Amino acid sequence: MAIKELTRMGNPVLREVAQEYDISAIGSEAFSSLIDDLVDTMNENGGIGIAAPQIGISSQVAIIKIPGDSERYPNAAESELFIIVNPIIEVLDQELQGFWEGCLSVPGLRGFVQRPRKVKVTYYNQDAKKSEIVLEDFLATVFQHELDHLFGKLYIDRVKDLSKLSYEDEYVQFWSNT
Ligand code: NI
């Protein structure tokens, strides 16, 4: 277990399509240690999700865990720990919903992003079992944000109205109640 250094915007690893993870390696010591590193690094930085490229590893592995008491996302409902390998995402409802997103790889900023409100994600879980989950509301946005990291995208690519790209202090002052 270790807290890893976060890669930040500008690091090319965040712009690559990550390599598919070898499914037969799920459950190995290397896999467990990668998951532990992701959990530790996410928790240390107050995140609610993190993807392997954010610790410099270009593999299609991401985790999501919304704690009940997130300081960065106080209105978000608690979630289980999702371990997501080689995901495929399918939009089930094109209707858009908007949230103010932040990212551990883009520190200090928040931006308003609109994404489809309902998606289906097919992925391998920590038992190498093919799994399917349908997501709505904020969790649908969190999944889309994290899975974007596996395909070279950052949320700021999706901020349509740059007047809604904000420093965190100004976000709290002017936007957090909107
Ligand atoms: Ni992010």
PDB file of C-alpha atoms and ligand atoms in Angstrom:
ATOM      1  CA  MET A   1       0.000   0.000   0.000  1.00  0.00           C
ATOM      2  CA  ALA A   2       1.219   3.407  -0.837  1.00  0.00           C
ATOM      3  CA  ILE A   3       0.114   6.892  -1.553  1.00  0.00           C
ATOM      4  CA  LYS A   4       1.305   7.618  -5.084  1.00  0.00           C
ATOM      5  CA  GLU A   5       2.088  10.936  -6.682  1.00  0.00           C
ATOM      6  CA  LEU A   6      -0.816  12.182  -8.787  1.00  0.00           C
ATOM      7  CA  THR A   7      -0.291  12.874 -12.446  1.00  0.00           C
ATOM      8  CA  ARG A   8      -1.600  16.307 -13.375  1.00  0.00           C
ATOM      9  CA  MET A   9      -3.017  17.928 -16.495  1.00  0.00           C
ATOM     10  CA  GLY A  10      -0.182  18.292 -18.964  1.00  0.00           C
ATOM     11  CA  ASN A  11       1.190  14.836 -18.272  1.00  0.00           C
ATOM     12  CA  PRO A  12       0.765  12.893 -21.547  1.00  0.00           C
ATOM     13  CA  VAL A  13      -0.288   9.730 -19.691  1.00  0.00           C
ATOM     14  CA  LEU A  14      -3.618  11.441 -19.009  1.00  0.00           C
ATOM     15  CA  ARG A  15      -4.174  11.847 -22.748  1.00  0.00           C
ATOM     16  CA  GLU A  16      -3.505   8.285 -23.822  1.00  0.00           C
ATOM     17  CA  VAL A  17      -6.047   5.552 -24.349  1.00  0.00           C
ATOM     18  CA  ALA A  18      -4.985   3.243 -21.523  1.00  0.00           C
ATOM     19  CA  GLN A  19      -4.045  -0.372 -22.234  1.00  0.00           C
ATOM     20  CA  GLU A  20      -6.658  -3.020 -21.577  1.00  0.00           C
ATOM     21  CA  TYR A  21      -5.818  -4.834 -18.359  1.00  0.00           C
ATOM     22  CA  ASP A  22      -4.960  -8.542 -18.579  1.00  0.00           C
ATOM     23  CA  ILE A  23      -8.048 -10.165 -17.059  1.00  0.00           C
ATOM     24  CA  SER A  24      -6.051 -13.222 -15.967  1.00  0.00           C
ATOM     25  CA  ALA A  25      -3.982 -10.931 -13.728  1.00  0.00           C
ATOM     26  CA  ILE A  26      -7.024  -9.853 -11.686  1.00  0.00           C
ATOM     27  CA  GLY A  27      -6.553 -11.305  -8.224  1.00  0.00           C
ATOM     28  CA  SER A  28      -2.765 -11.328  -8.524  1.00  0.00           C
ATOM     29  CA  GLU A  29      -0.575  -9.581  -5.998  1.00  0.00           C
ATOM     30  CA  ALA A  30       0.202  -6.892  -8.567  1.00  0.00           C
ATOM     31  CA  PHE A  31      -3.516  -6.258  -9.049  1.00  0.00           C
ATOM     32  CA  SER A  32      -4.217  -6.055  -5.309  1.00  0.00           C
ATOM     33  CA  SER A  33      -1.322  -3.700  -4.844  1.00  0.00           C
ATOM     34  CA  LEU A  34      -2.536  -1.481  -7.718  1.00  0.00           C
ATOM     35  CA  ILE A  35      -6.019  -1.319  -6.142  1.00  0.00           C
ATOM     36  CA  ASP A  36      -4.525  -0.564  -2.707  1.00  0.00           C
ATOM     37  CA  ASP A  37      -2.442   2.245  -4.204  1.00  0.00           C
ATOM     38  CA  LEU A  38      -5.495   3.694  -5.939  1.00  0.00           C
ATOM     39  CA  VAL A  39      -7.578   3.542  -2.738  1.00  0.00           C
ATOM     40  CA  ASP A  40      -4.809   5.099  -0.635  1.00  0.00           C
ATOM     41  CA  THR A  41      -4.095   7.857  -3.130  1.00  0.00           C
ATOM     42  CA  MET A  42      -7.791   8.641  -3.603  1.00  0.00           C
ATOM     43  CA  ASN A  43      -8.453   8.793   0.139  1.00  0.00           C
ATOM     44  CA  GLU A  44      -5.352  10.855   0.878  1.00  0.00           C
ATOM     45  CA  ASN A  45      -6.525  13.469  -1.623  1.00  0.00           C
ATOM     46  CA  GLY A  46     -10.212  13.445  -0.714  1.00  0.00           C
ATOM     47  CA  GLY A  47     -11.312  12.039  -4.056  1.00  0.00           C
ATOM     48  CA  ILE A  48     -14.430   9.996  -4.825  1.00  0.00           C
ATOM     49  CA  GLY A  49     -12.838   8.114  -7.689  1.00  0.00           C
ATOM     50  CA  ILE A  50      -9.474   7.652  -9.347  1.00  0.00           C
ATOM     51  CA  ALA A  51      -8.151   5.940 -12.443  1.00  0.00           C
ATOM     52  CA  ALA A  52      -4.805   4.208 -12.956  1.00  0.00           C
ATOM     53  CA  PRO A  53      -3.444   6.878 -15.356  1.00  0.00           C
ATOM     54  CA  GLN A  54      -3.787   9.348 -12.469  1.00  0.00           C
ATOM     55  CA  ILE A  55      -0.990   7.479 -10.711  1.00  0.00           C
ATOM     56  CA  GLY A  56       0.968   7.149 -13.934  1.00  0.00           C
ATOM     57  CA  ILE A  57      -0.196   3.677 -14.971  1.00  0.00           C
ATOM     58  CA  SER A  58      -1.725   3.440 -18.416  1.00  0.00           C
ATOM     59  CA  SER A  59      -4.117   0.571 -17.650  1.00  0.00           C
ATOM     60  CA  GLN A  60      -7.884   0.390 -17.886  1.00  0.00           C
ATOM     61  CA  VAL A  61      -8.471   0.169 -14.139  1.00  0.00           C
ATOM     62  CA  ALA A  62     -10.457   2.661 -12.076  1.00  0.00           C
ATOM     63  CA  ILE A  63     -12.127   2.763  -8.678  1.00  0.00           C
ATOM     64  CA  ILE A  64     -15.045   4.777  -7.338  1.00  0.00           C
ATOM     65  CA  LYS A  65     -16.044   5.213  -3.711  1.00  0.00           C
ATOM     66  CA  ILE A  66     -18.166   8.070  -2.458  1.00  0.00           C
ATOM     67  CA  PRO A  67     -17.774   8.334   1.303  1.00  0.00           C
ATOM     68  CA  GLY A  68     -20.729   9.498   3.358  1.00  0.00           C
ATOM     69  CA  ASP A  69     -18.810  12.554   4.518  1.00  0.00           C
ATOM     70  CA  SER A  70     -17.007  13.774   1.412  1.00  0.00           C
ATOM     71  CA  GLU A  71     -15.708  17.290   1.934  1.00  0.00           C
ATOM     72  CA  ARG A  72     -15.310  17.894  -1.778  1.00  0.00           C
ATOM     73  CA  TYR A  73     -18.799  16.570  -2.634  1.00  0.00           C
ATOM     74  CA  PRO A  74     -20.923  17.119   0.496  1.00  0.00           C
ATOM     75  CA  ASN A  75     -24.245  16.469  -1.253  1.00  0.00           C
ATOM     76  CA  ALA A  76     -23.236  13.142  -2.780  1.00  0.00           C
ATOM     77  CA  ALA A  77     -24.798   9.950  -1.430  1.00  0.00           C
ATOM     78  CA  GLU A  78     -22.434   7.299  -0.088  1.00  0.00           C
ATOM     79  CA  SER A  79     -21.558   4.486  -2.473  1.00  0.00           C
ATOM     80  CA  GLU A  80     -19.916   1.104  -2.280  1.00  0.00           C
ATOM     81  CA  LEU A  81     -16.359   0.661  -3.557  1.00  0.00           C
ATOM     82  CA  PHE A  82     -16.507  -0.089  -7.273  1.00  0.00           C
ATOM     83  CA  ILE A  83     -13.464  -1.689  -8.882  1.00  0.00           C
ATOM     84  CA  ILE A  84     -13.741  -1.356 -12.627  1.00  0.00           C
ATOM     85  CA  VAL A  85     -11.554  -3.093 -15.206  1.00  0.00           C
ATOM     86  CA  ASN A  86     -11.798  -2.753 -19.004  1.00  0.00           C
ATOM     87  CA  PRO A  87     -15.140  -0.945 -19.012  1.00  0.00           C
ATOM     88  CA  ILE A  88     -17.462  -0.312 -21.910  1.00  0.00           C
ATOM     89  CA  ILE A  89     -19.966   2.467 -21.476  1.00  0.00           C
ATOM     90  CA  GLU A  90     -23.317   2.735 -23.214  1.00  0.00           C
ATOM     91  CA  VAL A  91     -25.617   5.742 -23.002  1.00  0.00           C
ATOM     92  CA  LEU A  92     -29.189   4.742 -22.087  1.00  0.00           C
ATOM     93  CA  ASP A  93     -30.675   8.222 -21.951  1.00  0.00           C
ATOM     94  CA  GLN A  94     -29.272  11.072 -24.017  1.00  0.00           C
ATOM     95  CA  GLU A  95     -30.938  13.663 -21.811  1.00  0.00           C
ATOM     96  CA  LEU A  96     -28.189  15.683 -20.150  1.00  0.00           C
ATOM     97  CA  GLN A  97     -27.683  16.490 -16.495  1.00  0.00           C
ATOM     98  CA  GLY A  98     -25.127  18.956 -15.172  1.00  0.00           C
ATOM     99  CA  PHE A  99     -22.850  18.815 -12.145  1.00  0.00           C
ATOM    100  CA  TRP A 100     -19.871  20.809 -10.978  1.00  0.00           C
ATOM    101  CA  GLU A 101     -16.969  18.418 -11.378  1.00  0.00           C
ATOM    102  CA  GLY A 102     -13.492  18.462  -9.993  1.00  0.00           C
ATOM    103  CA  CYS A 103     -10.516  16.223 -10.615  1.00  0.00           C
ATOM    104  CA  LEU A 104      -7.459  15.234  -8.604  1.00  0.00           C
ATOM    105  CA  SER A 105      -5.415  15.692 -11.786  1.00  0.00           C
ATOM    106  CA  VAL A 106      -6.722  19.246 -12.268  1.00  0.00           C
ATOM    107  CA  PRO A 107      -6.243  20.553  -8.739  1.00  0.00           C
ATOM    108  CA  GLY A 108      -7.866  23.737  -7.543  1.00  0.00           C
ATOM    109  CA  LEU A 109     -10.571  23.962 -10.196  1.00  0.00           C
ATOM    110  CA  ARG A 110     -14.232  23.113 -10.624  1.00  0.00           C
ATOM    111  CA  GLY A 111     -16.210  23.096 -13.830  1.00  0.00           C
ATOM    112  CA  PHE A 112     -19.839  22.611 -14.809  1.00  0.00           C
ATOM    113  CA  VAL A 113     -20.223  19.614 -17.100  1.00  0.00           C
ATOM    114  CA  GLN A 114     -23.310  18.192 -18.735  1.00  0.00           C
ATOM    115  CA  ARG A 115     -23.393  14.483 -19.424  1.00  0.00           C
ATOM    116  CA  PRO A 116     -26.032  11.879 -20.276  1.00  0.00           C
ATOM    117  CA  ARG A 117     -28.175  11.185 -17.211  1.00  0.00           C
ATOM    118  CA  LYS A 118     -28.314   7.406 -17.556  1.00  0.00           C
ATOM    119  CA  VAL A 119     -25.610   4.978 -18.688  1.00  0.00           C
ATOM    120  CA  LYS A 120     -24.839   1.288 -18.604  1.00  0.00           C
ATOM    121  CA  VAL A 121     -21.300   0.158 -17.824  1.00  0.00           C
ATOM    122  CA  THR A 122     -20.056  -3.351 -18.607  1.00  0.00           C
ATOM    123  CA  TYR A 123     -16.775  -4.199 -16.885  1.00  0.00           C
ATOM    124  CA  TYR A 124     -14.769  -6.816 -15.056  1.00  0.00           C
ATOM    125  CA  ASN A 125     -14.909  -6.617 -11.279  1.00  0.00           C
ATOM    126  CA  GLN A 126     -12.309  -7.562  -8.648  1.00  0.00           C
ATOM    127  CA  ASP A 127     -13.260 -11.235  -9.047  1.00  0.00           C
ATOM    128  CA  ALA A 128     -12.665 -11.061 -12.821  1.00  0.00           C
ATOM    129  CA  LYS A 129     -16.407 -11.457 -13.239  1.00  0.00           C
ATOM    130  CA  LYS A 130     -18.070  -9.650 -16.118  1.00  0.00           C
ATOM    131  CA  SER A 131     -20.530  -7.254 -14.541  1.00  0.00           C
ATOM    132  CA  GLU A 132     -23.109  -4.782 -15.693  1.00  0.00           C
ATOM    133  CA  ILE A 133     -24.448  -1.784 -13.864  1.00  0.00           C
ATOM    134  CA  VAL A 134     -27.003   0.861 -14.783  1.00  0.00           C
ATOM    135  CA  LEU A 135     -26.276   4.285 -13.322  1.00  0.00           C
ATOM    136  CA  GLU A 136     -28.299   7.450 -12.935  1.00  0.00           C
ATOM    137  CA  ASP A 137     -27.930  10.831 -11.291  1.00  0.00           C
ATOM    138  CA  PHE A 138     -24.592  11.882  -9.782  1.00  0.00           C
ATOM    139  CA  LEU A 139     -23.145   8.365  -9.845  1.00  0.00           C
ATOM    140  CA  ALA A 140     -23.678   8.254 -13.628  1.00  0.00           C
ATOM    141  CA  THR A 141     -21.572  11.408 -13.882  1.00  0.00           C
ATOM    142  CA  VAL A 142     -18.881  10.019 -11.568  1.00  0.00           C
ATOM    143  CA  PHE A 143     -18.589   6.851 -13.652  1.00  0.00           C
ATOM    144  CA  GLN A 144     -18.410   8.825 -16.902  1.00  0.00           C
ATOM    145  CA  HIS A 145     -15.757  11.123 -15.419  1.00  0.00           C
ATOM    146  CA  GLU A 146     -13.576   8.251 -14.173  1.00  0.00           C
ATOM    147  CA  LEU A 147     -13.965   6.164 -17.313  1.00  0.00           C
ATOM    148  CA  ASP A 148     -13.035   9.192 -19.424  1.00  0.00           C
ATOM    149  CA  HIS A 149      -9.622   8.974 -17.718  1.00  0.00           C
ATOM    150  CA  LEU A 150      -9.112   5.551 -19.315  1.00  0.00           C
ATOM    151  CA  PHE A 151      -9.680   7.033 -22.752  1.00  0.00           C
ATOM    152  CA  GLY A 152      -7.491  10.122 -22.579  1.00  0.00           C
ATOM    153  CA  LYS A 153     -10.195  12.625 -21.652  1.00  0.00           C
ATOM    154  CA  LEU A 154     -10.434  15.165 -18.839  1.00  0.00           C
ATOM    155  CA  TYR A 155     -13.620  16.819 -17.629  1.00  0.00           C
ATOM    156  CA  ILE A 156     -12.406  20.229 -18.733  1.00  0.00           C
ATOM    157  CA  ASP A 157     -12.694  18.979 -22.340  1.00  0.00           C
ATOM    158  CA  ARG A 158     -16.428  18.804 -21.662  1.00  0.00           C
ATOM    159  CA  VAL A 159     -16.952  22.205 -20.039  1.00  0.00           C
ATOM    160  CA  LYS A 160     -19.052  23.889 -22.730  1.00  0.00           C
ATOM    161  CA  ASP A 161     -19.459  27.255 -21.012  1.00  0.00           C
ATOM    162  CA  LEU A 162     -16.040  28.431 -19.833  1.00  0.00           C
ATOM    163  CA  SER A 163     -17.682  31.040 -17.597  1.00  0.00           C
ATOM    164  CA  LYS A 164     -18.482  27.972 -15.480  1.00  0.00           C
ATOM    165  CA  LEU A 165     -14.865  26.931 -15.036  1.00  0.00           C
ATOM    166  CA  SER A 166     -13.889  28.210 -11.606  1.00  0.00           C
ATOM    167  CA  TYR A 167     -11.248  28.141  -8.912  1.00  0.00           C
ATOM    168  CA  GLU A 168     -12.435  26.172  -5.883  1.00  0.00           C
ATOM    169  CA  ASP A 169     -12.729  29.184  -3.570  1.00  0.00           C
ATOM    170  CA  GLU A 170     -14.796  31.069  -6.127  1.00  0.00           C
ATOM    171  CA  TYR A 171     -16.852  27.946  -6.749  1.00  0.00           C
ATOM    172  CA  VAL A 172     -17.748  27.803  -3.049  1.00  0.00           C
ATOM    173  CA  GLN A 173     -18.383  31.546  -2.943  1.00  0.00           C
ATOM    174  CA  PHE A 174     -20.458  31.959  -6.108  1.00  0.00           C
ATOM    175  CA  TRP A 175     -21.669  28.612  -7.420  1.00  0.00           C
ATOM    176  CA  SER A 176     -21.916  25.915  -4.769  1.00  0.00           C
ATOM    177  CA  ASN A 177     -25.567  26.663  -4.037  1.00  0.00           C
ATOM    178  CA  THR A 178     -26.656  26.776  -7.657  1.00  0.00           C
TER     179      THR A 178
HETATM  180 NI    NI B   1     -10.664  13.030 -12.624  1.00  0.00          NI
END
